[in-house]
mmCIF file of C-alpha atoms and ligand atoms in Angstrom:
data_model
loop_
_atom_site.group_PDB
_atom_site.id
_atom_site.type_symbol
_atom_site.label_atom_id
_atom_site.label_comp_id
_atom_site.label_asym_id
_atom_site.label_seq_id
_atom_site.Cartn_x
_atom_site.Cartn_y
_atom_site.Cartn_z
ATOM 1 C CA MET A 1 22.942 -18.707 20.537
ATOM 2 C CA VAL A 2 19.377 -18.666 19.229
ATOM 3 C CA HIS A 3 18.586 -22.056 20.760
ATOM 4 C CA TYR A 4 16.032 -20.651 23.180
ATOM 5 C CA LEU A 5 14.438 -18.081 20.860
ATOM 6 C CA MET A 6 11.418 -18.522 18.616
ATOM 7 C CA ASN A 7 12.509 -18.634 15.005
ATOM 8 C CA THR A 8 10.770 -15.434 13.841
ATOM 9 C CA TYR A 9 13.712 -13.311 12.674
ATOM 10 C CA ALA A 10 16.486 -13.848 10.102
ATOM 11 C CA ARG A 11 19.034 -11.970 12.199
ATOM 12 C CA LEU A 12 22.302 -10.462 11.004
ATOM 13 C CA PRO A 13 25.352 -11.886 12.818
ATOM 14 C CA VAL A 14 26.089 -8.891 15.031
ATOM 15 C CA ALA A 15 25.206 -8.036 18.649
ATOM 16 C CA LEU A 16 24.958 -4.304 19.284
ATOM 17 C CA VAL A 17 25.622 -3.284 22.858
ATOM 18 C CA LYS A 18 26.157 0.481 22.886
ATOM 19 C CA GLY A 19 24.923 3.557 21.047
ATOM 20 C CA LYS A 20 25.519 7.297 20.904
ATOM 21 C CA GLY A 21 23.950 9.706 18.412
ATOM 22 C CA ALA A 22 23.974 8.131 14.954
ATOM 23 C CA TRP A 23 26.513 5.436 15.957
ATOM 24 C CA VAL A 24 26.308 1.988 17.536
ATOM 25 C CA TRP A 25 29.007 -0.428 18.714
ATOM 26 C CA ASP A 26 29.075 -4.229 18.752
ATOM 27 C CA VAL A 27 30.371 -6.560 21.476
ATOM 28 C CA ASP A 28 33.888 -6.382 20.010
ATOM 29 C CA GLY A 29 33.916 -2.563 20.046
ATOM 30 C CA LYS A 30 33.484 -2.151 16.267
ATOM 31 C CA SER A 31 31.475 0.981 15.333
ATOM 32 C CA TYR A 32 28.641 1.243 12.790
ATOM 33 C CA LEU A 33 26.956 4.323 11.341
ATOM 34 C CA ASP A 34 23.254 3.655 11.879
ATOM 35 C CA MET A 35 21.115 4.339 8.793
ATOM 36 C CA VAL A 36 18.243 2.270 10.231
ATOM 37 C CA SER A 37 17.772 3.706 13.784
ATOM 38 C CA GLY A 38 15.893 0.623 14.974
ATOM 39 C CA ILE A 39 13.596 1.066 11.929
ATOM 40 C CA ALA A 40 12.672 4.736 12.311
ATOM 41 C CA VAL A 41 12.661 4.600 16.106
ATOM 42 C CA CYS A 42 15.691 6.361 17.632
ATOM 43 C CA SER A 43 15.083 9.701 15.904
ATOM 44 C CA LEU A 44 17.021 11.718 18.474
ATOM 45 C CA GLY A 45 19.925 9.302 18.124
ATOM 46 C CA HIS A 46 20.942 6.592 20.554
ATOM 47 C CA CYS A 47 20.982 7.344 24.271
ATOM 48 C CA HIS A 48 19.998 11.005 23.881
ATOM 49 C CA PRO A 49 20.982 12.567 27.258
ATOM 50 C CA ASP A 50 17.590 14.234 27.833
ATOM 51 C CA VAL A 51 15.740 10.945 27.314
ATOM 52 C CA VAL A 52 18.289 9.004 29.405
ATOM 53 C CA ASN A 53 17.940 11.521 32.260
ATOM 54 C CA ALA A 54 14.138 11.531 32.140
ATOM 55 C CA VAL A 55 13.921 7.713 32.189
ATOM 56 C CA SER A 56 16.600 7.379 34.915
ATOM 57 C CA GLU A 57 14.854 9.883 37.145
ATOM 58 C CA GLN A 58 11.462 8.272 36.616
ATOM 59 C CA ALA A 59 12.929 4.802 37.254
ATOM 60 C CA ARG A 60 14.086 5.999 40.666
ATOM 61 C CA ASN A 61 10.575 7.252 41.502
ATOM 62 C CA LEU A 62 8.051 4.806 40.034
ATOM 63 C CA PHE A 63 8.353 2.208 37.244
ATOM 64 C CA HIS A 64 4.817 1.079 36.893
ATOM 65 C CA CYS A 65 1.393 2.218 37.944
ATOM 66 C CA SER A 66 -1.869 0.630 36.879
ATOM 67 C CA ASN A 67 -4.365 2.587 34.817
ATOM 68 C CA LEU A 68 -6.684 2.033 37.785
ATOM 69 C CA TYR A 69 -5.023 5.223 39.076
ATOM 70 C CA ILE A 70 -4.234 8.667 37.674
ATOM 71 C CA ILE A 71 -0.899 8.806 35.822
ATOM 72 C CA PRO A 72 -0.088 12.524 35.470
ATOM 73 C CA GLN A 73 2.634 11.913 32.861
ATOM 74 C CA GLN A 74 -0.051 10.564 30.469
ATOM 75 C CA GLU A 75 -1.904 13.869 30.533
ATOM 76 C CA HIS A 76 1.375 15.706 29.873
ATOM 77 C CA LEU A 77 2.386 13.539 26.873
ATOM 78 C CA ALA A 78 -1.174 13.577 25.468
ATOM 79 C CA GLU A 79 -1.144 17.383 25.660
ATOM 80 C CA LEU A 80 2.178 17.505 23.799
ATOM 81 C CA ILE A 81 0.782 15.219 21.076
ATOM 82 C CA VAL A 82 -2.456 17.219 20.717
ATOM 83 C CA ASN A 83 -0.633 20.580 20.742
ATOM 84 C CA ASN A 84 1.479 19.312 17.851
ATOM 85 C CA SER A 85 -1.365 17.812 15.810
ATOM 86 C CA PHE A 86 -5.119 18.267 16.277
ATOM 87 C CA ASP A 87 -7.652 18.454 19.079
ATOM 88 C CA GLY A 88 -8.642 15.060 20.428
ATOM 89 C CA ARG A 89 -8.112 12.441 23.100
ATOM 90 C CA VAL A 90 -5.299 9.913 23.389
ATOM 91 C CA PHE A 91 -5.178 6.225 24.291
ATOM 92 C CA PHE A 92 -1.704 4.923 25.200
ATOM 93 C CA CYS A 93 -0.383 1.452 24.431
ATOM 94 C CA ASN A 94 3.013 -0.155 23.809
ATOM 95 C CA SER A 95 3.492 -0.630 20.047
ATOM 96 C CA GLY A 96 2.335 0.270 16.567
ATOM 97 C CA ALA A 97 0.219 -2.851 16.117
ATOM 98 C CA GLU A 98 -1.552 -2.164 19.404
ATOM 99 C CA ALA A 99 -2.186 1.452 18.417
ATOM 100 C CA ASN A 100 -3.746 0.281 15.141
ATOM 101 C CA GLU A 101 -5.706 -2.454 16.909
ATOM 102 C CA ALA A 102 -7.100 0.264 19.207
ATOM 103 C CA ALA A 103 -7.935 2.442 16.179
ATOM 104 C CA ILE A 104 -9.759 -0.434 14.472
ATOM 105 C CA LYS A 105 -11.718 -1.192 17.646
ATOM 106 C CA LEU A 106 -12.608 2.475 18.188
ATOM 107 C CA ALA A 107 -13.740 2.851 14.565
ATOM 108 C CA ARG A 108 -15.829 -0.339 14.792
ATOM 109 C CA ARG A 109 -17.440 0.786 18.028
ATOM 110 C CA TYR A 110 -18.198 4.235 16.616
ATOM 111 C CA CYS A 111 -19.674 2.739 13.429
ATOM 112 C CA ASN A 112 -21.716 0.140 15.315
ATOM 113 C CA GLU A 113 -23.180 2.799 17.594
ATOM 114 C CA ARG A 114 -23.542 5.755 15.224
ATOM 115 C CA LYS A 115 -23.675 4.293 11.698
ATOM 116 C CA GLN A 116 -26.066 1.353 12.171
ATOM 117 C CA GLY A 117 -23.251 -1.190 11.969
ATOM 118 C CA ALA A 118 -21.656 0.088 8.754
ATOM 119 C CA ALA A 119 -18.198 -0.841 10.054
ATOM 120 C CA LYS A 120 -16.261 -2.160 7.045
ATOM 121 C CA ILE A 121 -12.794 -0.647 6.796
ATOM 122 C CA ILE A 122 -11.164 0.011 3.423
ATOM 123 C CA ALA A 123 -7.395 -0.440 3.580
ATOM 124 C CA MET A 124 -4.624 -0.281 0.973
ATOM 125 C CA GLU A 125 -2.579 -2.699 -1.124
ATOM 126 C CA GLY A 126 1.049 -2.692 -0.017
ATOM 127 C CA SER A 127 0.182 -1.387 3.439
ATOM 128 C CA PHE A 128 1.581 -2.605 6.735
ATOM 129 C CA HIS A 129 -0.262 -2.114 10.005
ATOM 130 C CA GLY A 130 1.229 -4.706 12.381
ATOM 131 C CA ARG A 131 1.214 -8.392 13.307
ATOM 132 C CA THR A 132 -1.902 -8.878 15.448
ATOM 133 C CA LEU A 133 -4.728 -10.728 13.710
ATOM 134 C CA ALA A 134 -6.812 -7.603 13.042
ATOM 135 C CA THR A 135 -3.807 -5.604 11.842
ATOM 136 C CA VAL A 136 -2.658 -8.358 9.455
ATOM 137 C CA ALA A 137 -6.238 -8.442 8.167
ATOM 138 C CA ALA A 138 -5.907 -4.709 7.443
ATOM 139 C CA THR A 139 -2.449 -5.160 5.917
ATOM 140 C CA GLY A 140 -2.547 -5.239 2.126
ATOM 141 C CA GLN A 141 0.287 -7.766 1.706
ATOM 142 C CA ALA A 142 -0.845 -11.407 1.551
ATOM 143 C CA ARG A 143 2.527 -12.732 2.800
ATOM 144 C CA PHE A 144 1.784 -11.428 6.312
ATOM 145 C CA ARG A 145 -1.524 -13.337 6.435
ATOM 146 C CA GLN A 146 -0.229 -16.596 5.035
ATOM 147 C CA GLY A 147 -1.025 -19.586 7.233
ATOM 148 C CA PHE A 148 -3.015 -17.613 9.796
ATOM 149 C CA ASP A 149 -6.555 -18.409 8.673
ATOM 150 C CA PRO A 150 -9.210 -17.746 9.765
ATOM 151 C CA ILE A 151 -8.373 -14.066 9.365
ATOM 152 C CA PRO A 152 -10.864 -11.581 10.883
ATOM 153 C CA GLY A 153 -13.203 -10.063 8.276
ATOM 154 C CA GLY A 154 -14.540 -6.579 7.727
ATOM 155 C CA PHE A 155 -11.652 -5.226 5.621
ATOM 156 C CA GLU A 156 -11.518 -4.520 1.901
ATOM 157 C CA ILE A 157 -8.186 -3.828 0.219
ATOM 158 C CA VAL A 158 -7.897 -1.382 -2.708
ATOM 159 C CA PRO A 159 -4.852 -0.103 -4.670
ATOM 160 C CA TYR A 160 -2.918 2.666 -2.876
ATOM 161 C CA GLY A 161 -3.097 6.089 -4.494
ATOM 162 C CA ASP A 162 -6.105 5.153 -6.670
ATOM 163 C CA ILE A 163 -9.147 7.331 -5.946
ATOM 164 C CA ASP A 164 -11.450 5.574 -8.448
ATOM 165 C CA ALA A 165 -10.760 2.163 -6.890
ATOM 166 C CA LEU A 166 -11.595 3.605 -3.482
ATOM 167 C CA LEU A 167 -14.849 5.107 -4.744
ATOM 168 C CA ASP A 168 -15.795 1.747 -6.313
ATOM 169 C CA ALA A 169 -15.216 -0.039 -2.999
ATOM 170 C CA ILE A 170 -17.403 2.276 -0.912
ATOM 171 C CA ASP A 171 -20.826 0.778 -0.207
ATOM 172 C CA GLU A 172 -23.517 0.951 2.489
ATOM 173 C CA ASP A 173 -21.382 -1.207 4.822
ATOM 174 C CA THR A 174 -18.321 1.057 4.692
ATOM 175 C CA GLY A 175 -17.392 2.909 7.871
ATOM 176 C CA ALA A 176 -13.768 3.981 7.558
ATOM 177 C CA VAL A 177 -10.650 4.263 5.402
ATOM 178 C CA LEU A 178 -7.283 3.271 6.864
ATOM 179 C CA LEU A 179 -3.900 4.080 5.332
ATOM 180 C CA GLU A 180 -0.304 5.196 5.851
ATOM 181 C CA PRO A 181 0.394 8.716 4.488
ATOM 182 C CA ILE A 182 3.606 7.201 3.056
ATOM 183 C CA GLN A 183 3.902 3.414 2.950
ATOM 184 C CA GLY A 184 7.021 2.315 4.811
ATOM 185 C CA GLU A 185 7.273 -1.465 4.966
ATOM 186 C CA SER A 186 6.444 -2.009 1.304
ATOM 187 C CA GLY A 187 9.423 0.144 0.254
ATOM 188 C CA VAL A 188 8.755 3.834 0.958
ATOM 189 C CA HIS A 189 5.906 4.651 -1.411
ATOM 190 C CA VAL A 190 4.716 8.252 -1.567
ATOM 191 C CA PRO A 191 1.157 8.602 -2.950
ATOM 192 C CA PRO A 192 0.332 11.192 -5.639
ATOM 193 C CA ASP A 193 0.108 14.840 -4.487
ATOM 194 C CA GLY A 194 -3.391 15.702 -3.321
ATOM 195 C CA TYR A 195 -4.314 12.068 -2.539
ATOM 196 C CA LEU A 196 -4.922 12.698 1.169
ATOM 197 C CA ARG A 197 -6.884 15.852 0.410
ATOM 198 C CA GLN A 198 -9.126 13.897 -1.955
ATOM 199 C CA LEU A 199 -9.534 11.115 0.600
ATOM 200 C CA ARG A 200 -10.541 13.645 3.242
ATOM 201 C CA LYS A 201 -13.161 15.079 0.896
ATOM 202 C CA ILE A 202 -14.552 11.639 0.048
ATOM 203 C CA CYS A 203 -14.685 10.619 3.724
ATOM 204 C CA ASP A 204 -16.594 13.823 4.531
ATOM 205 C CA GLU A 205 -19.009 13.280 1.636
ATOM 206 C CA TYR A 206 -19.776 9.658 2.542
ATOM 207 C CA GLY A 207 -19.575 10.084 6.340
ATOM 208 C CA LEU A 208 -16.533 7.810 6.705
ATOM 209 C CA LEU A 209 -13.792 7.981 9.317
ATOM 210 C CA LEU A 210 -10.318 8.744 7.988
ATOM 211 C CA ILE A 211 -7.743 6.738 9.961
ATOM 212 C CA LEU A 212 -4.062 7.495 9.389
ATOM 213 C CA ASP A 213 -1.348 5.096 10.500
ATOM 214 C CA GLU A 214 1.566 7.413 11.316
ATOM 215 C CA VAL A 215 3.465 4.706 13.204
ATOM 216 C CA GLN A 216 6.468 5.037 10.873
ATOM 217 C CA THR A 217 5.918 8.507 9.365
ATOM 218 C CA GLY A 218 5.008 10.321 12.603
ATOM 219 C CA ILE A 219 7.057 12.397 15.072
ATOM 220 C CA ALA A 220 9.131 14.446 12.585
ATOM 221 C CA ARG A 221 10.343 11.585 10.338
ATOM 222 C CA THR A 222 9.145 13.085 7.032
ATOM 223 C CA GLY A 223 10.031 16.735 7.649
ATOM 224 C CA ARG A 224 6.682 17.568 9.271
ATOM 225 C CA PHE A 225 5.667 16.599 12.799
ATOM 226 C CA PHE A 226 3.142 14.222 11.204
ATOM 227 C CA ALA A 227 3.147 13.328 7.505
ATOM 228 C CA TYR A 228 -0.519 14.306 7.005
ATOM 229 C CA MET A 229 0.626 17.928 7.511
ATOM 230 C CA HIS A 230 2.224 17.888 4.041
ATOM 231 C CA GLU A 231 -1.345 17.966 2.676
ATOM 232 C CA GLY A 232 -2.988 20.267 5.213
ATOM 233 C CA VAL A 233 -5.896 17.955 6.087
ATOM 234 C CA GLU A 234 -6.587 16.201 9.377
ATOM 235 C CA PRO A 235 -7.559 12.578 10.002
ATOM 236 C CA ASP A 236 -10.288 11.576 12.470
ATOM 237 C CA ILE A 237 -8.115 8.928 14.086
ATOM 238 C CA MET A 238 -4.310 8.726 14.004
ATOM 239 C CA THR A 239 -1.852 6.183 15.376
ATOM 240 C CA MET A 240 1.809 6.557 16.303
ATOM 241 C CA ALA A 241 4.527 4.478 17.994
ATOM 242 C CA LYS A 242 8.147 3.881 16.841
ATOM 243 C CA ALA A 243 9.772 7.312 17.466
ATOM 244 C CA LEU A 244 7.276 8.412 20.123
ATOM 245 C CA ALA A 245 9.632 7.612 23.025
ATOM 246 C CA ASN A 246 12.948 7.342 21.099
ATOM 247 C CA GLY A 247 13.199 3.591 21.661
ATOM 248 C CA PHE A 248 11.291 3.047 24.863
ATOM 249 C CA PRO A 249 8.249 0.939 23.861
ATOM 250 C CA ALA A 250 5.249 3.258 23.522
ATOM 251 C CA GLY A 251 2.308 3.649 21.168
ATOM 252 C CA ALA A 252 -0.646 5.977 21.027
ATOM 253 C CA MET A 253 -3.939 6.510 19.248
ATOM 254 C CA LEU A 254 -5.351 10.030 18.969
ATOM 255 C CA ALA A 255 -8.985 10.519 17.964
ATOM 256 C CA LYS A 256 -11.105 13.608 17.486
ATOM 257 C CA PRO A 257 -13.552 14.090 20.381
ATOM 258 C CA PHE A 258 -16.652 13.022 18.381
ATOM 259 C CA VAL A 259 -15.067 9.595 17.680
ATOM 260 C CA ALA A 260 -13.201 9.273 21.003
ATOM 261 C CA ASP A 261 -16.578 9.423 22.779
ATOM 262 C CA ALA A 262 -17.290 5.883 21.535
ATOM 263 C CA PHE A 263 -14.820 4.525 24.127
ATOM 264 C CA THR A 264 -16.035 4.503 27.732
ATOM 265 C CA PRO A 265 -14.487 2.917 30.854
ATOM 266 C CA GLY A 266 -14.033 -0.783 30.119
ATOM 267 C CA SER A 267 -14.170 -0.476 26.289
ATOM 268 C CA HIS A 268 -10.444 -0.972 25.847
ATOM 269 C CA ALA A 269 -7.380 -1.239 28.080
ATOM 270 C CA SER A 270 -3.703 -2.115 28.446
ATOM 271 C CA THR A 271 -1.807 -3.098 31.609
ATOM 272 C CA PHE A 272 1.444 -1.463 30.551
ATOM 273 C CA GLY A 273 0.032 1.188 28.178
ATOM 274 C CA GLY A 274 0.955 4.693 29.304
ATOM 275 C CA ASN A 275 3.144 3.557 32.195
ATOM 276 C CA PRO A 276 5.209 6.295 33.872
ATOM 277 C CA LEU A 277 8.556 5.133 32.434
ATOM 278 C CA ALA A 278 7.311 5.107 28.838
ATOM 279 C CA MET A 279 5.553 8.440 29.354
ATOM 280 C CA SER A 280 8.696 10.078 30.770
ATOM 281 C CA ALA A 281 10.625 8.915 27.695
ATOM 282 C CA GLY A 282 7.871 10.230 25.404
ATOM 283 C CA ILE A 283 7.675 13.618 27.141
ATOM 284 C CA ALA A 284 11.460 14.050 26.928
ATOM 285 C CA THR A 285 11.457 12.942 23.265
ATOM 286 C CA ILE A 286 8.745 15.311 22.040
ATOM 287 C CA SER A 287 9.997 18.230 24.184
ATOM 288 C CA THR A 288 13.498 17.790 22.756
ATOM 289 C CA ILE A 289 12.182 17.491 19.193
ATOM 290 C CA MET A 290 10.348 20.801 19.602
ATOM 291 C CA ARG A 291 13.145 22.602 21.496
ATOM 292 C CA ASP A 292 15.860 21.566 19.020
ATOM 293 C CA ASN A 293 13.785 22.162 15.840
ATOM 294 C CA ILE A 294 14.221 18.526 14.831
ATOM 295 C CA VAL A 295 11.339 18.792 12.338
ATOM 296 C CA ASP A 296 13.375 21.321 10.316
ATOM 297 C CA LYS A 297 16.503 19.188 10.674
ATOM 298 C CA SER A 298 14.631 16.189 9.289
ATOM 299 C CA LEU A 299 13.546 18.273 6.293
ATOM 300 C CA GLN A 300 16.998 19.785 5.675
ATOM 301 C CA GLN A 301 19.051 16.625 6.212
ATOM 302 C CA GLY A 302 16.458 14.741 4.159
ATOM 303 C CA MET A 303 17.085 17.105 1.230
ATOM 304 C CA TYR A 304 20.841 16.777 1.704
ATOM 305 C CA LEU A 305 20.646 12.962 1.751
ATOM 306 C CA MET A 306 18.304 12.971 -1.243
ATOM 307 C CA ASN A 307 20.752 15.144 -3.246
ATOM 308 C CA ARG A 308 23.685 12.930 -2.319
ATOM 309 C CA LEU A 309 21.665 9.861 -3.393
ATOM 310 C CA HIS A 310 20.873 11.495 -6.739
ATOM 311 C CA GLU A 311 24.650 11.877 -7.202
ATOM 312 C CA LEU A 312 25.068 8.152 -6.532
ATOM 313 C CA GLU A 313 22.216 7.458 -8.952
ATOM 314 C CA ARG A 314 24.198 9.154 -11.740
ATOM 315 C CA ILE A 315 27.230 6.877 -11.248
ATOM 316 C CA HIS A 316 25.473 3.597 -10.401
ATOM 317 C CA PRO A 317 23.207 2.456 -13.255
ATOM 318 C CA SER A 318 21.537 -0.172 -11.048
ATOM 319 C CA ILE A 319 19.786 2.602 -9.083
ATOM 320 C CA LYS A 320 16.336 2.997 -10.637
ATOM 321 C CA GLU A 321 14.661 5.529 -8.382
ATOM 322 C CA VAL A 322 15.226 7.575 -5.224
ATOM 323 C CA ARG A 323 12.041 8.626 -3.413
ATOM 324 C CA GLY A 324 10.714 9.702 -0.042
ATOM 325 C CA ARG A 325 10.134 12.666 2.215
ATOM 326 C CA GLY A 326 12.339 14.073 4.964
ATOM 327 C CA LEU A 327 14.537 11.306 6.325
ATOM 328 C CA MET A 328 12.314 8.459 5.137
ATOM 329 C CA ILE A 329 13.912 7.499 1.847
ATOM 330 C CA GLY A 330 13.745 4.470 -0.448
ATOM 331 C CA VAL A 331 16.313 3.693 -3.142
ATOM 332 C CA ASP A 332 15.083 1.215 -5.760
ATOM 333 C CA PHE A 333 17.580 -0.998 -7.579
ATOM 334 C CA ASP A 334 16.982 -3.058 -10.683
ATOM 335 C CA ALA A 335 19.229 -5.724 -9.160
ATOM 336 C CA ASP A 336 18.966 -7.933 -6.096
ATOM 337 C CA VAL A 337 20.560 -5.958 -3.256
ATOM 338 C CA SER A 338 19.507 -8.228 -0.395
ATOM 339 C CA SER A 339 23.158 -8.626 0.655
ATOM 340 C CA LEU A 340 23.597 -4.876 1.355
ATOM 341 C CA PRO A 341 22.885 -5.210 5.108
ATOM 342 C CA SER A 342 25.633 -7.829 5.552
ATOM 343 C CA ASP A 343 27.991 -5.964 3.166
ATOM 344 C CA GLY A 344 27.327 -2.897 5.324
ATOM 345 C CA LEU A 345 28.379 -4.731 8.471
ATOM 346 C CA SER A 346 31.896 -5.310 7.163
ATOM 347 C CA LYS A 347 32.137 -1.635 6.103
ATOM 348 C CA GLY A 348 30.780 -0.319 9.428
ATOM 349 C CA ILE A 349 27.279 0.836 8.439
ATOM 350 C CA LEU A 350 23.798 -0.467 9.297
ATOM 351 C CA LEU A 351 21.568 -0.751 6.237
ATOM 352 C CA ASN A 352 18.065 -2.100 5.684
ATOM 353 C CA VAL A 353 16.682 -3.623 2.484
ATOM 354 C CA ILE A 354 13.015 -4.275 1.698
ATOM 355 C CA LYS A 355 11.917 -7.117 -0.589
ATOM 356 C CA GLY A 356 15.443 -7.510 -1.987
ATOM 357 C CA HIS A 357 15.339 -4.408 -4.210
ATOM 358 C CA THR A 358 14.757 -1.328 -2.063
ATOM 359 C CA LEU A 359 17.334 0.183 0.261
ATOM 360 C CA ARG A 360 15.382 1.981 2.995
ATOM 361 C CA LEU A 361 17.265 4.834 4.679
ATOM 362 C CA VAL A 362 15.719 6.006 7.972
ATOM 363 C CA PRO A 363 18.689 7.324 9.986
ATOM 364 C CA PRO A 364 18.398 9.273 13.248
ATOM 365 C CA LEU A 365 17.015 12.752 12.469
ATOM 366 C CA VAL A 366 20.037 14.278 14.221
ATOM 367 C CA ILE A 367 22.469 12.825 11.673
ATOM 368 C CA SER A 368 25.012 15.444 10.507
ATOM 369 C CA SER A 369 25.885 16.257 6.874
ATOM 370 C CA GLN A 370 29.355 14.856 7.516
ATOM 371 C CA GLU A 371 27.853 11.573 8.721
ATOM 372 C CA ILE A 372 25.612 11.471 5.637
ATOM 373 C CA ASP A 373 28.766 11.938 3.509
ATOM 374 C CA GLN A 374 30.411 9.052 5.357
ATOM 375 C CA ALA A 375 27.347 6.873 4.726
ATOM 376 C CA MET A 376 27.359 7.783 1.025
ATOM 377 C CA ASP A 377 31.059 6.894 0.715
ATOM 378 C CA MET A 378 30.477 3.504 2.312
ATOM 379 C CA ILE A 379 27.422 2.745 0.144
ATOM 380 C CA ASP A 380 29.311 3.929 -2.952
ATOM 381 C CA ASP A 381 32.206 1.572 -2.088
ATOM 382 C CA ILE A 382 29.878 -1.385 -1.569
ATOM 383 C CA LEU A 383 28.061 -0.762 -4.860
ATOM 384 C CA LYS A 384 31.391 -0.441 -6.729
ATOM 385 C CA GLU A 385 32.722 -3.656 -5.170
ATOM 386 C CA LYS A 386 29.557 -5.476 -6.241
ATOM 387 C CA GLY A 387 29.629 -4.016 -9.745
ATOM 388 C CA LEU A 388 26.272 -2.301 -9.238
HETATM 389 C C1 PLP B 1 3.074 1.892 9.367
HETATM 390 C C2 PLP B 1 3.264 0.870 10.436
HETATM 391 N N1 PLP B 1 2.224 0.503 11.198
HETATM 392 C C3 PLP B 1 2.357 -0.395 12.175
HETATM 393 C C4 PLP B 1 3.557 -1.016 12.429
HETATM 394 C C5 PLP B 1 3.674 -2.031 13.521
HETATM 395 O O1 PLP B 1 4.369 -1.480 14.607
HETATM 396 P P1 PLP B 1 4.940 -2.435 15.763
HETATM 397 O O2 PLP B 1 6.008 -3.265 15.153
HETATM 398 O O3 PLP B 1 5.437 -1.468 16.802
HETATM 399 O O4 PLP B 1 3.790 -3.250 16.248
HETATM 400 C C6 PLP B 1 4.674 -0.664 11.658
HETATM 401 C C7 PLP B 1 5.970 -1.318 11.888
HETATM 402 O O5 PLP B 1 6.838 -1.333 11.059
HETATM 403 C C8 PLP B 1 4.533 0.304 10.633
HETATM 404 O O6 PLP B 1 5.554 0.669 9.863
#
């Protein structure tokens, strides 16, 4: 079956062909409660009718239009993003890595033009920013760089959450600081309270750009529209993707006007970025999130899930820690739980495990309390069966 595919994924033996809300079905009609949502992508649940209608209607009118021409839907989605974050200008692309690549290029261009070439970017240990060469260079996990030398330079990696280490790393070549407000791919790590506020202050003091990668945390995942809002400070550049169009490939970089000015026609581009189909999905996604108060739902259901997990923690000694914000939650085990995703398949639940020890729960934000209860029962059963 995988004869013709590049060997880049260790796939679970299931083919999912249908989805509705927090549920998906495989080719044999078996249902699964989705606690992964395409890794924090389908926040409104699978096949949300408003997104389906918007994409279907747009598909009947115009699939693709080059950025050589005006694409009115881009202006509409950019306005929705800005109205729900901070004033700036948006560049559209197709994925998280591309959004970060655009952010790195914009920061470099700004620093080369306005900061006499001081363009080094400080990034964080344990971070994940994508799989392009520049984004793996910015990623603070050596395993993603392994075998890909020569890796582009101009990045320095410091421990996440450590202000002194950051201050030590700043020198006359530094131009920007890049980080996730909560680290997702390394196992849902929430930095100490006040960390972002301190970073903002340091960036202002030293004239550095603050770049936030909200690819995983953005668009209501953590109980705020963007995770930086938990700390009440704004970045200069911010990236998003994953949940932006509820599963239709779309990414975006938003930058404050003073930085955005560094891009002029020809500086950066994407054939598919911002195409009408992706934009229609994005407009429907954000409009629905706002109309249906999904940010509050993420916060409330996140607290409900967190409480239910604390109950599990009391009866399963292998659970070491439960952490996260909104519906982005990591459960640390002091045992190897890498078989949980395949155990979940037989029970009828999709689960994701990071580095063998952390169960990452990022269900659709529309998940009901009853569905969370069902998920907890299934996880409880699996842990009991495995003696965990
Ligand atoms: C924080 C963060 N940045 C960037 C990426 C890369 O996004 P994509 O896979 O869409 O390129 C991810 C993907 O997991 C992510 O979590």
